[in-house]
Coordinates of N, CA, C and O in Angstrom, one line a residue:
S1 N -27.6 -2.0 -2.3 CA -26.8 -2.5 -2.3 C -25.1 -1.9 -2.9 O -25.3 -1.4 -3.9
I2 N -24.1 -2.1 -1.7 CA -23.2 -1.4 -2.4 C -21.9 -2.3 -3.0 O -21.8 -3.5 -2.9
Q3 N -21.6 -2.2 -3.9 CA -20.6 -3.3 -4.7 C -19.0 -2.8 -4.8 O -19.1 -1.2 -5.1
V4 N -18.7 -3.7 -4.6 CA -17.3 -3.4 -5.0 C -16.3 -3.8 -6.2 O -16.6 -4.8 -6.8
E5 N -15.7 -2.3 -7.1 CA -15.3 -2.0 -8.0 C -14.4 -2.7 -8.0 O -13.4 -2.0 -7.3
R6 N -13.4 -3.8 -8.4 CA -11.7 -3.6 -8.4 C -10.6 -3.4 -10.2 O -11.4 -4.2 -10.5
S7 N -9.9 -2.5 -9.6 CA -9.3 -1.6 -10.6 C -8.1 -3.4 -11.2 O -7.5 -3.7 -10.0
I8 N -7.0 -3.6 -12.3 CA -6.2 -3.4 -12.3 C -5.1 -2.8 -12.3 O -4.8 -1.4 -11.2
S9 N -4.0 -4.1 -11.5 CA -3.3 -2.9 -10.5 C -2.0 -2.7 -11.1 O -1.4 -2.9 -12.8
V10 N -1.4 -1.2 -11.1 CA -0.7 -0.9 -11.4 C 0.6 -0.5 -11.2 O 0.6 -0.4 -9.7
Q11 N 1.4 0.4 -11.6 CA 2.7 0.1 -10.5 C 3.3 2.1 -10.2 O 3.0 2.1 -11.4
M12 N 3.7 2.9 -9.0 CA 3.7 3.8 -9.6 C 5.0 4.7 -8.6 O 4.4 3.9 -7.5
S13 N 5.1 5.7 -8.6 CA 6.2 6.1 -7.9 C 5.4 5.6 -6.2 O 3.7 6.6 -6.0
F14 N 5.6 6.8 -5.0 CA 4.9 6.5 -3.6 C 4.4 7.9 -3.7 O 3.4 7.9 -3.0
S15 N 4.6 9.2 -4.9 CA 4.4 9.9 -4.6 C 3.4 9.7 -5.5 O 1.9 11.2 -5.1
E16 N 2.9 9.3 -5.9 CA 1.6 9.6 -7.1 C 0.4 9.4 -6.4 O -0.1 9.3 -6.2
W17 N 0.9 8.4 -6.1 CA -0.1 7.6 -5.0 C -0.6 8.5 -4.2 O -1.9 8.1 -3.5
L18 N -0.2 8.7 -3.1 CA 0.2 9.9 -2.3 C -1.2 11.2 -2.8 O -2.2 11.5 -1.7
H19 N -0.6 11.2 -3.9 CA -2.1 12.4 -4.6 C -2.3 11.7 -4.6 O -3.6 12.2 -5.8
G20 N -3.0 10.9 -4.9 CA -4.1 10.1 -5.6 C -5.6 9.9 -5.0 O -6.7 10.3 -6.1
V21 N -5.8 10.1 -4.5 CA -7.2 10.2 -3.0 C -7.0 11.8 -2.9 O -6.2 12.0 -1.2
T22 N -7.4 13.1 -3.0 CA -7.5 14.3 -2.0 C -9.0 14.2 -1.9 O -9.9 14.8 -2.7
P23 N -9.3 15.4 -0.8 CA -8.8 15.2 0.1 C -8.8 13.3 0.8 O -9.7 12.5 1.0
A24 N -7.7 12.9 1.8 CA -7.7 11.3 2.0 C -7.8 10.8 3.3 O -7.2 12.4 4.2
I25 N -8.0 9.9 3.9 CA -7.7 9.5 5.4 C -6.5 8.3 4.6 O -6.6 8.0 4.1
Y26 N -5.1 8.2 5.7 CA -4.6 7.4 5.3 C -4.2 6.1 6.7 O -3.8 6.9 7.3
W27 N -3.6 5.3 5.8 CA -3.6 4.1 7.0 C -2.3 3.7 6.4 O -2.3 2.6 5.9
R28 N -1.1 3.1 8.0 CA 0.2 2.8 7.1 C -0.2 1.6 8.2 O -0.5 1.4 9.5
F29 N 0.5 0.2 7.5 CA 0.7 -1.1 8.4 C 1.8 -1.5 8.2 O 2.1 -1.6 7.7
H30 N 2.4 -1.8 9.7 CA 3.3 -3.0 10.0 C 3.1 -4.3 9.1 O 2.6 -4.8 10.3
V31 N 3.5 -4.6 8.3 CA 3.4 -6.2 8.0 C 5.0 -6.6 8.2 O 5.7 -7.1 6.5
P32 N 5.2 -7.0 8.8 CA 6.4 -8.5 8.6 C 6.8 -8.9 7.4 O 8.1 -9.2 7.0
A33 N 5.7 -10.3 6.9 CA 6.2 -11.2 6.2 C 6.0 -10.3 4.7 O 6.8 -10.3 3.9
L34 N 5.5 -8.7 4.5 CA 6.3 -8.1 3.3 C 7.5 -7.5 3.5 O 8.1 -6.7 2.8
K35 N 8.2 -7.0 4.2 CA 9.0 -6.8 5.2 C 9.3 -5.2 4.8 O 10.0 -4.3 3.8
G36 N 8.3 -4.3 4.4 CA 8.4 -3.0 4.5 C 6.3 -2.8 4.8 O 5.8 -4.2 5.1
P37 N 5.9 -1.7 4.3 CA 4.8 -1.3 5.3 C 3.6 -1.5 4.2 O 3.8 -1.4 2.8
L38 N 2.7 -1.5 4.3 CA 1.1 -1.8 3.7 C 0.9 -0.1 4.4 O 0.1 0.0 5.1
L39 N 0.4 0.2 2.8 CA -0.4 1.5 2.7 C -1.3 1.9 1.8 O -1.8 1.4 0.9
I40 N -2.5 1.7 3.1 CA -4.0 1.7 2.1 C -5.1 4.1 2.6 O -4.3 4.4 3.8
S41 N -5.8 4.3 1.3 CA -5.5 5.4 1.7 C -7.1 5.8 0.8 O -7.8 4.6 0.1
G42 N -8.0 6.3 1.4 CA -9.9 6.3 1.2 C -9.6 7.9 1.2 O -9.1 8.5 2.1
S43 N -10.7 7.9 0.2 CA -11.9 9.4 0.6 C -11.9 9.9 2.3 O -12.8 9.0 2.7
R44 N -12.3 10.9 2.5 CA -12.4 11.8 4.0 C -13.9 11.7 3.6 O -13.9 11.3 4.9
T45 N -14.5 11.9 2.5 CA -15.6 11.9 2.7 C -16.3 10.0 2.9 O -17.6 10.2 3.9
L46 N -16.1 10.0 2.5 CA -15.7 7.9 2.6 C -16.3 7.4 4.0 O -17.0 7.4 4.2
V47 N -15.4 8.0 4.9 CA -15.1 7.8 6.6 C -16.4 8.9 7.0 O -17.0 8.2 7.5
L48 N -16.4 10.1 6.7 CA -17.7 10.5 7.5 C -18.7 10.0 6.9 O -19.4 10.6 7.8
K49 N -18.7 9.8 5.7 CA -20.5 8.9 5.3 C -20.7 7.8 6.3 O -21.4 7.4 6.7
L50 N -19.3 7.0 6.5 CA -20.0 5.9 7.0 C -19.8 6.2 9.0 O -20.5 5.5 9.3
V51 N -19.9 7.1 9.3 CA -19.6 7.8 10.8 C -21.0 8.1 10.9 O -21.8 7.9 12.0
D52 N -21.8 8.8 9.5 CA -23.1 9.4 9.7 C -24.0 8.5 10.0 O -24.9 7.9 10.7
I53 N -23.3 7.2 9.0 CA -24.9 6.3 9.3 C -24.3 5.7 10.7 O -25.6 4.7 11.0
F54 N -23.2 4.9 11.0 CA -22.6 4.4 12.1 C -23.5 4.8 12.9 O -24.3 4.5 14.3
Y55 N -23.9 6.4 13.4 CA -24.9 6.8 14.1 C -26.0 7.4 13.8 O -26.5 8.2 14.4
G56 N -26.0 6.8 13.1 CA -27.8 6.2 12.6 C -28.6 7.6 11.5 O -29.0 7.6 11.4
G57 N -27.3 8.0 11.3 CA -27.6 9.1 9.8 C -28.3 8.7 8.5 O -28.2 7.0 8.3
K58 N -27.7 9.0 7.1 CA -28.5 8.2 5.8 C -26.8 7.7 5.4 O -27.0 8.5 3.9
G59 N -25.8 9.1 5.3 CA -25.0 8.8 4.7 C -24.8 10.3 4.2 O -23.8 10.4 3.5
S60 N -25.5 10.9 4.2 CA -25.0 12.7 3.9 C -24.6 13.9 4.4 O -25.0 13.7 5.5
L61 N -23.9 14.4 4.0 CA -23.0 15.0 4.3 C -23.7 16.7 4.0 O -23.7 16.8 3.3
A62 N -23.3 17.8 5.1 CA -23.9 18.9 4.9 C -22.9 20.0 4.3 O -23.1 20.3 3.8
G63 N -21.5 19.4 4.7 CA -20.6 20.0 4.5 C -19.0 19.0 3.9 O -18.7 18.9 5.4
D64 N -18.4 19.0 3.4 CA -17.0 18.5 4.4 C -15.7 19.7 4.8 O -15.7 20.6 4.7
R65 N -15.5 18.8 5.6 CA -14.6 19.4 6.3 C -12.7 19.0 6.9 O -12.9 18.5 6.0
D66 N -12.3 20.0 7.0 CA -10.5 19.7 7.8 C -10.5 18.7 8.2 O -9.8 17.9 8.3
E67 N -10.5 18.7 9.4 CA -10.1 18.6 11.0 C -11.8 17.1 10.9 O -12.5 17.7 10.7
L68 N -11.3 15.9 11.5 CA -11.3 15.2 11.8 C -12.4 15.5 13.2 O -10.5 15.8 14.1
T69 N -13.1 15.2 13.8 CA -13.9 14.7 15.2 C -13.3 14.0 15.5 O -12.0 12.8 15.2
D70 N -13.1 13.8 17.5 CA -12.3 11.8 18.1 C -13.0 11.0 18.0 O -12.1 10.3 17.6
A71 N -14.0 11.4 17.8 CA -15.4 10.1 17.0 C -15.0 9.6 16.2 O -15.0 8.3 15.9
E72 N -14.6 11.1 15.1 CA -14.0 10.2 13.4 C -13.0 9.7 13.3 O -12.6 9.0 11.9
E73 N -12.0 10.0 14.0 CA -10.6 9.5 13.9 C -10.6 8.3 14.7 O -10.3 7.2 14.5
R74 N -11.8 7.9 15.8 CA -11.7 6.6 16.7 C -12.2 5.6 15.3 O -11.4 4.1 15.0
F75 N -13.0 6.7 14.3 CA -13.5 5.7 13.9 C -13.2 4.8 12.6 O -12.6 3.8 12.3
A76 N -11.8 6.1 12.2 CA -11.5 5.7 11.1 C -10.1 4.3 11.6 O -9.4 3.6 10.6
A77 N -9.5 4.9 12.9 CA -8.5 3.3 13.1 C -9.3 2.7 13.7 O -8.4 1.2 12.9
R78 N -10.7 2.2 13.6 CA -10.7 1.0 13.8 C -11.8 0.3 12.2 O -11.0 -0.7 12.2
L79 N -11.6 0.8 11.3 CA -11.9 0.8 10.2 C -10.5 0.1 9.4 O -10.6 -0.2 9.0
G80 N -9.4 0.7 9.8 CA -8.1 0.9 9.4 C -8.1 -1.1 10.2 O -7.7 -2.2 8.9
R81 N -8.1 -1.1 11.3 CA -8.2 -2.8 12.1 C -8.6 -3.6 10.6 O -8.4 -4.6 10.9
D82 N -10.5 -3.2 10.8 CA -11.2 -4.4 10.2 C -10.7 -4.4 8.3 O -10.3 -5.7 8.1
M83 N -9.7 -3.1 7.7 CA -9.5 -3.3 6.6 C -7.7 -4.7 6.5 O -8.2 -5.4 5.7
A84 N -7.2 -4.4 7.3 CA -5.9 -5.2 7.7 C -6.8 -6.6 7.7 O -6.4 -7.5 7.2
L85 N -7.6 -6.9 8.6 CA -9.0 -8.2 8.5 C -8.7 -9.0 7.2 O -8.2 -9.4 7.0
Q86 N -9.2 -8.0 6.6 CA -10.3 -8.6 5.3 C -8.7 -8.9 4.4 O -8.7 -9.3 3.8
V87 N -7.7 -7.7 4.7 CA -6.6 -7.9 3.9 C -5.7 -9.5 3.9 O -5.2 -9.5 3.2
A88 N -5.6 -9.6 5.2 CA -5.1 -10.7 5.4 C -5.4 -11.4 5.2 O -5.1 -12.7 4.7
A89 N -7.1 -11.7 5.2 CA -7.9 -13.0 4.7 C -7.9 -13.3 3.2 O -7.1 -14.4 2.5
A90 N -7.7 -11.5 2.0 CA -7.4 -12.1 0.7 C -6.5 -12.5 0.7 O -5.9 -13.2 -0.4
W91 N -5.0 -12.3 1.4 CA -3.9 -13.0 1.0 C -3.7 -14.5 1.4 O -2.4 -15.0 1.2
R92 N -4.8 -15.1 2.1 CA -4.2 -15.8 3.0 C -3.8 -17.3 2.2 O -2.9 -18.2 2.4
D93 N -3.9 -17.2 0.9 CA -3.2 -18.8 -0.1 C -2.3 -18.5 -0.4 O -1.6 -19.1 -0.8
K94 N -2.0 -17.3 -0.7 CA -0.7 -16.7 -1.3 C 0.7 -16.6 0.4 O 1.8 -16.7 0.0
L95 N 0.3 -15.6 1.5 CA 1.4 -15.2 2.2 C 0.6 -15.3 3.9 O -0.9 -14.6 3.6
H96 N 1.2 -15.5 4.4 CA 0.2 -15.5 6.0 C 1.2 -13.8 6.6 O 2.1 -14.2 6.4
M97 N 0.2 -13.7 6.7 CA 0.1 -11.4 6.9 C -0.5 -11.7 8.3 O -2.0 -12.0 8.0
E98 N -0.5 -10.9 8.9 CA -1.0 -10.2 10.4 C -0.5 -8.4 10.2 O 0.4 -8.6 11.1
P99 N -1.7 -7.7 9.1 CA -0.7 -6.6 9.5 C -1.2 -5.2 10.8 O -2.2 -6.0 11.3
T100 N -0.2 -5.0 11.1 CA -0.1 -4.2 12.3 C -0.9 -2.9 11.9 O 0.3 -2.1 11.6
L101 N -1.9 -2.0 13.0 CA -2.1 -0.5 12.4 C -1.2 0.6 13.3 O -0.6 0.4 14.1
D102 N 0.1 1.4 12.3 CA 1.1 2.2 12.6 C 0.7 3.7 12.6 O 0.7 4.2 13.5
I103 N -0.5 4.2 11.7 CA -1.1 5.5 11.6 C -1.8 5.4 10.6 O -2.8 5.0 10.3
V104 N -2.8 6.4 11.5 CA -4.2 6.7 10.8 C -4.2 8.4 10.6 O -4.2 8.7 12.0
S105 N -3.5 8.8 9.7 CA -3.8 10.6 9.5 C -4.2 11.3 8.5 O -4.4 10.1 7.8
A106 N -4.8 12.4 8.6 CA -5.3 13.2 7.5 C -4.5 13.4 6.3 O -4.4 14.7 5.1
D107 N -3.4 13.5 7.0 CA -2.1 14.0 6.4 C -1.2 13.1 6.1 O -0.1 12.6 7.0
G108 N -1.1 13.2 4.5 CA 0.2 12.3 3.8 C 1.3 12.6 4.4 O 1.9 11.4 4.0
G109 N 1.1 13.8 4.5 CA 2.9 14.0 4.8 C 3.5 13.4 6.3 O 4.9 13.1 6.3
K110 N 3.0 13.2 7.1 CA 3.2 12.1 8.1 C 3.4 10.9 7.5 O 4.3 9.4 8.9
L111 N 3.3 10.4 6.9 CA 3.0 8.7 6.4 C 4.7 8.7 5.8 O 6.0 9.7 4.8
P112 N 6.1 8.6 6.6 CA 7.6 8.2 6.3 C 6.6 7.1 4.7 O 6.3 6.2 4.2
L113 N 8.2 7.6 3.9 CA 8.4 6.7 2.6 C 8.6 5.4 3.0 O 9.2 4.8 3.7
P114 N 8.2 4.2 1.7 CA 7.9 3.3 2.2 C 10.4 3.2 1.2 O 10.5 3.9 0.2
R115 N 11.0 2.9 2.4 CA 12.2 2.2 1.9 C 13.1 2.7 0.5 O 12.7 2.5 -0.8
G116 N 13.2 4.9 1.0 CA 13.4 5.7 0.3 C 12.7 5.9 -1.1 O 13.7 6.3 -2.2
G117 N 12.2 6.1 -1.0 CA 10.2 6.3 -1.8 C 10.2 5.3 -3.4 O 10.2 6.0 -4.0
D118 N 10.4 4.0 -3.1 CA 10.4 2.7 -3.8 C 8.8 3.0 -4.6 O 8.0 3.6 -4.2
D119 N 9.2 2.0 -6.1 CA 7.9 2.5 -6.3 C 6.3 1.2 -5.4 O 7.2 0.5 -4.5
V120 N 5.7 1.5 -5.9 CA 4.3 0.6 -5.3 C 4.1 0.3 -5.9 O 3.4 0.8 -7.2
V121 N 2.7 -0.7 -5.6 CA 1.9 -1.8 -6.5 C 0.5 -1.4 -5.8 O 0.5 -1.6 -5.2
V122 N 0.0 -0.5 -6.8 CA -1.1 0.0 -6.0 C -2.6 -0.7 -6.4 O -2.7 -1.0 -7.4
Q123 N -3.2 -1.2 -5.8 CA -4.6 -2.0 -6.1 C -5.7 -1.3 -5.5 O -5.9 -0.2 -4.7
H124 N -6.5 -0.4 -7.2 CA -7.8 0.3 -6.5 C -9.3 -0.7 -6.9 O -9.3 -0.8 -6.9
F125 N -9.8 0.5 -5.8 CA -11.0 -0.2 -5.3 C -12.1 0.5 -5.3 O -11.6 2.7 -5.0
T126 N -13.3 0.8 -6.2 CA -13.9 2.3 -6.4 C -15.3 1.4 -5.5 O -16.0 0.3 -6.3
L127 N -16.5 2.3 -4.9 CA -16.9 1.8 -4.2 C -18.8 1.9 -4.5 O -18.4 3.0 -5.5
K128 N -19.6 1.1 -5.7 CA -20.5 1.3 -6.3 C -21.6 1.7 -5.3 O -22.1 0.6 -4.4
G129 N -23.0 2.5 -5.8 CA -24.3 2.2 -5.0 C -24.2 3.5 -3.7 O -22.9 4.2 -3.3
A130 N -25.4 4.1 -3.5 CA -25.3 5.1 -3.0 C -25.4 5.2 -1.3 O -26.0 3.8 -1.0
P131 N -24.2 5.9 -0.5 CA -24.5 7.1 -0.9 C -23.2 6.9 -1.1 O -22.7 7.9 -1.0
F132 N -22.3 5.5 -1.3 CA -20.8 5.7 -1.7 C -20.4 6.0 -3.0 O -18.9 5.7 -3.1
D133 N -21.1 6.5 -4.0 CA -21.1 5.4 -5.3 C -19.9 6.6 -5.9 O -19.7 8.2 -5.7
G134 N -19.3 6.1 -6.7 CA -17.8 6.7 -7.0 C -16.2 7.1 -5.3 O -15.3 7.0 -6.3
L135 N -16.0 7.1 -4.1 CA -15.7 6.6 -3.7 C -14.4 5.4 -3.9 O -14.9 5.2 -4.2
S136 N -13.0 6.0 -3.6 CA -12.6 4.7 -3.6 C -11.8 4.6 -2.6 O -11.3 5.3 -1.4
I137 N -10.8 3.7 -2.5 CA -10.3 3.3 -1.7 C -8.9 2.7 -2.6 O -8.8 1.8 -3.0
L138 N -8.2 2.8 -2.0 CA -6.1 2.2 -2.9 C -5.4 1.8 -2.0 O -5.1 2.5 -0.1
C139 N -4.7 0.6 -2.1 CA -4.0 -0.2 -1.6 C -3.1 -0.4 -2.0 O -2.4 -0.2 -3.3
A140 N -1.7 0.1 -0.9 CA -0.4 0.1 -2.4 C 0.9 -0.8 -1.4 O 0.7 -0.8 -0.3
Y141 N 1.1 -1.4 -1.8 CA 2.1 -2.7 -1.1 C 4.1 -2.3 -2.1 O 4.1 -1.3 -3.4
P142 N 5.5 -1.8 -1.3 CA 5.7 -1.8 -1.6 C 6.5 -2.3 -3.2 O 6.2 -3.8 -3.1
L143 N 6.3 -2.5 -4.2 CA 7.4 -2.7 -5.3 C 8.1 -3.5 -4.3 O 7.8 -5.2 -4.9
S144 N 9.1 -3.7 -3.9 CA 10.7 -4.6 -3.9 C 9.6 -5.8 -2.3 O 10.6 -7.1 -2.9
A145 N 8.8 -5.6 -1.8 CA 8.1 -6.2 -1.3 C 7.1 -8.0 -2.3 O 7.1 -9.0 -1.4
M146 N 7.2 -7.3 -3.0 CA 6.0 -7.9 -3.9 C 6.9 -8.5 -4.8 O 6.2 -9.5 -5.5
R147 N 7.8 -8.7 -5.2 CA 8.5 -9.2 -6.3 C 9.2 -10.5 -5.4 O 9.4 -11.0 -4.1
G148 N 8.4 -11.6 -6.1 CA 8.4 -13.1 -5.4 C 7.1 -13.4 -5.0 O 6.9 -14.9 -4.7
I149 N 6.3 -12.8 -4.3 CA 4.8 -13.3 -3.7 C 4.0 -13.0 -4.6 O 3.3 -14.2 -4.5
A150 N 3.8 -11.9 -5.5 CA 2.9 -11.9 -6.5 C 2.8 -12.5 -7.3 O 3.5 -13.0 -8.3
A151 N 1.5 -12.4 -8.2 CA 1.7 -13.5 -9.6 C 1.7 -12.6 -10.4 O 2.0 -11.5 -9.6
A152 N 2.9 -12.6 -11.8 CA 3.7 -11.8 -12.3 C 3.1 -11.3 -13.2 O 3.9 -10.2 -13.4
E153 N 1.3 -11.2 -13.6 CA 0.9 -10.4 -13.9 C 0.5 -9.3 -13.1 O 0.2 -8.2 -13.7
L154 N 0.8 -9.1 -11.9 CA 0.7 -8.2 -11.1 C 1.9 -6.9 -11.2 O 1.5 -5.8 -11.0
I155 N 3.2 -7.5 -11.6 CA 3.8 -6.7 -11.6 C 4.5 -6.3 -12.2 O 4.6 -7.2 -13.0
V156 N 4.4 -5.1 -13.4 CA 5.7 -4.7 -14.6 C 7.0 -4.6 -14.0 O 7.8 -4.2 -13.8
E157 N 8.0 -5.4 -14.8 CA 9.3 -5.8 -14.8 C 10.1 -4.4 -15.3 O 9.4 -4.1 -16.5
P158 N 10.5 -3.7 -14.8 CA 12.1 -2.9 -15.5 C 12.7 -3.2 -16.8 O 13.0 -4.9 -16.7
D159 N 13.0 -2.3 -17.1 CA 13.6 -3.5 -18.5 C 15.0 -3.4 -18.4 O 15.5 -3.1 -17.4
I160 N 15.4 -5.1 -18.4 CA 17.6 -5.4 -17.9 C 17.9 -4.5 -18.9 O 17.8 -5.6 -19.7
P161 N 19.4 -3.9 -18.4 CA 19.8 -3.5 -19.1 C 20.3 -4.7 -20.3 O 21.0 -6.5 -20.0
D162 N 21.1 -4.8 -21.3 CA 22.2 -5.0 -22.2 C 23.4 -5.9 -21.2 O 24.2 -5.4 -20.3
L163 N 23.6 -7.4 -20.5 CA 24.7 -7.0 -19.3 C 26.3 -7.9 -20.7 O 26.4 -8.6 -19.8
Q164 N 26.0 -8.1 -21.8 CA 27.2 -8.1 -22.6 C 27.9 -7.7 -22.6 O 29.1 -7.6 -23.2
D165 N 27.8 -6.3 -22.2 CA 29.3 -5.0 -22.5 C 30.5 -5.2 -22.1 O 30.6 -6.2 -20.0
P166 N 31.3 -5.5 -22.8 CA 32.4 -6.7 -22.4 C 33.2 -5.8 -21.7 O 34.1 -5.9 -20.3
V167 N 33.0 -4.4 -20.9 CA 34.0 -3.8 -20.5 C 33.6 -3.9 -19.0 O 34.6 -4.3 -18.2
W168 N 32.4 -4.2 -18.6 CA 31.6 -4.5 -17.5 C 31.4 -5.6 -17.0 O 31.7 -6.1 -15.8
R169 N 31.6 -6.8 -17.5 CA 32.2 -8.2 -17.7 C 33.7 -8.1 -17.3 O 33.6 -8.8 -16.3
S170 N 34.0 -7.2 -17.5 CA 35.8 -7.2 -17.7 C 35.9 -7.2 -16.1 O 36.7 -7.6 -15.1
T171 N 35.7 -6.0 -15.7 CA 35.7 -4.9 -14.2 C 34.9 -6.2 -13.2 O 35.4 -6.3 -12.3
L172 N 33.9 -6.9 -13.3 CA 33.5 -7.7 -11.9 C 34.1 -8.8 -12.5 O 34.2 -9.3 -11.5
H173 N 34.5 -9.0 -13.2 CA 35.2 -10.5 -13.0 C 36.7 -10.1 -12.0 O 37.0 -11.2 -12.1
Q174 N 37.3 -9.1 -12.9 CA 38.9 -8.7 -11.7 C 38.6 -8.3 -10.2 O 38.8 -8.7 -9.5
A175 N 36.9 -7.6 -10.2 CA 36.7 -7.4 -8.8 C 36.0 -8.8 -8.0 O 37.1 -9.2 -7.0
V176 N 35.6 -9.6 -8.9 CA 35.4 -11.0 -8.1 C 36.7 -11.8 -7.6 O 37.1 -12.5 -6.8
Q177 N 37.5 -11.5 -8.6 CA 38.7 -12.4 -8.5 C 39.5 -12.1 -7.4 O 40.1 -12.9 -6.7
N178 N 39.7 -11.3 -7.1 CA 40.2 -10.3 -5.4 C 39.5 -10.5 -4.7 O 40.3 -10.0 -3.1
I179 N 38.4 -11.1 -4.4 CA 37.4 -11.3 -2.8 C 38.4 -12.1 -2.5 O 38.7 -12.8 -2.6
R180 N 38.9 -12.1 -0.6 CA 39.5 -12.6 -0.1 C 38.1 -13.5 1.1 O 38.2 -12.9 1.6
L181 N 39.0 -13.9 1.3 CA 37.5 -15.3 1.9 C 38.8 -16.0 3.2 O 39.1 -16.7 2.1
P182 N 37.9 -16.4 3.9 CA 38.8 -17.2 4.7 C 38.4 -18.2 4.6 O 37.3 -18.6 4.2
V183 N 40.0 -19.4 5.3 CA 39.4 -20.3 4.4 C 39.5 -21.2 5.8 O 41.1 -21.3 6.2
R184 N 38.6 -22.5 6.2 CA 39.4 -23.1 7.5 C 39.4 -25.0 7.2 O 38.3 -25.4 6.5
S185 N 40.2 -25.8 7.0 CA 39.9 -26.5 6.4 C 40.2 -27.8 8.1 O 41.1 -27.3 8.8

């Protein structure tokens, strides 16, 4: 039997996440409720083993390849749509989301950066049990989209600078006092 072990969520840069699993398959989902993409990466070996099992094999591979066949690409897209349903079900009690699969790619360079390369909150899942032992799946959510949605322990807040600086306060006060607003009475 296959077990899925979840690690704690961590905050990292988009590029760190992108290089977290190599070689990998990347799925990018459009999620209007998050106001940003949901990104998932998984080991290419995982997809190859799943395809082998789907077609009657035991999940053992003769060797790793750089390119996916058409059948493997279709299977990866199907797997992505299935993962989207599981993610939506997992978030059901906190947020209603309907992820739509945008991109399936073995090239992380084809993934557009989330809003200026913002940091992402990453949830790491590790599979335990043959033939998937040690393979992992990483779910990445844009940090800006997670604030206000997730539990406080999910996100490490950055240090807030001291806002008691008198020069800064004076400049801000002058700027606010000089704003002209149309008034209708």
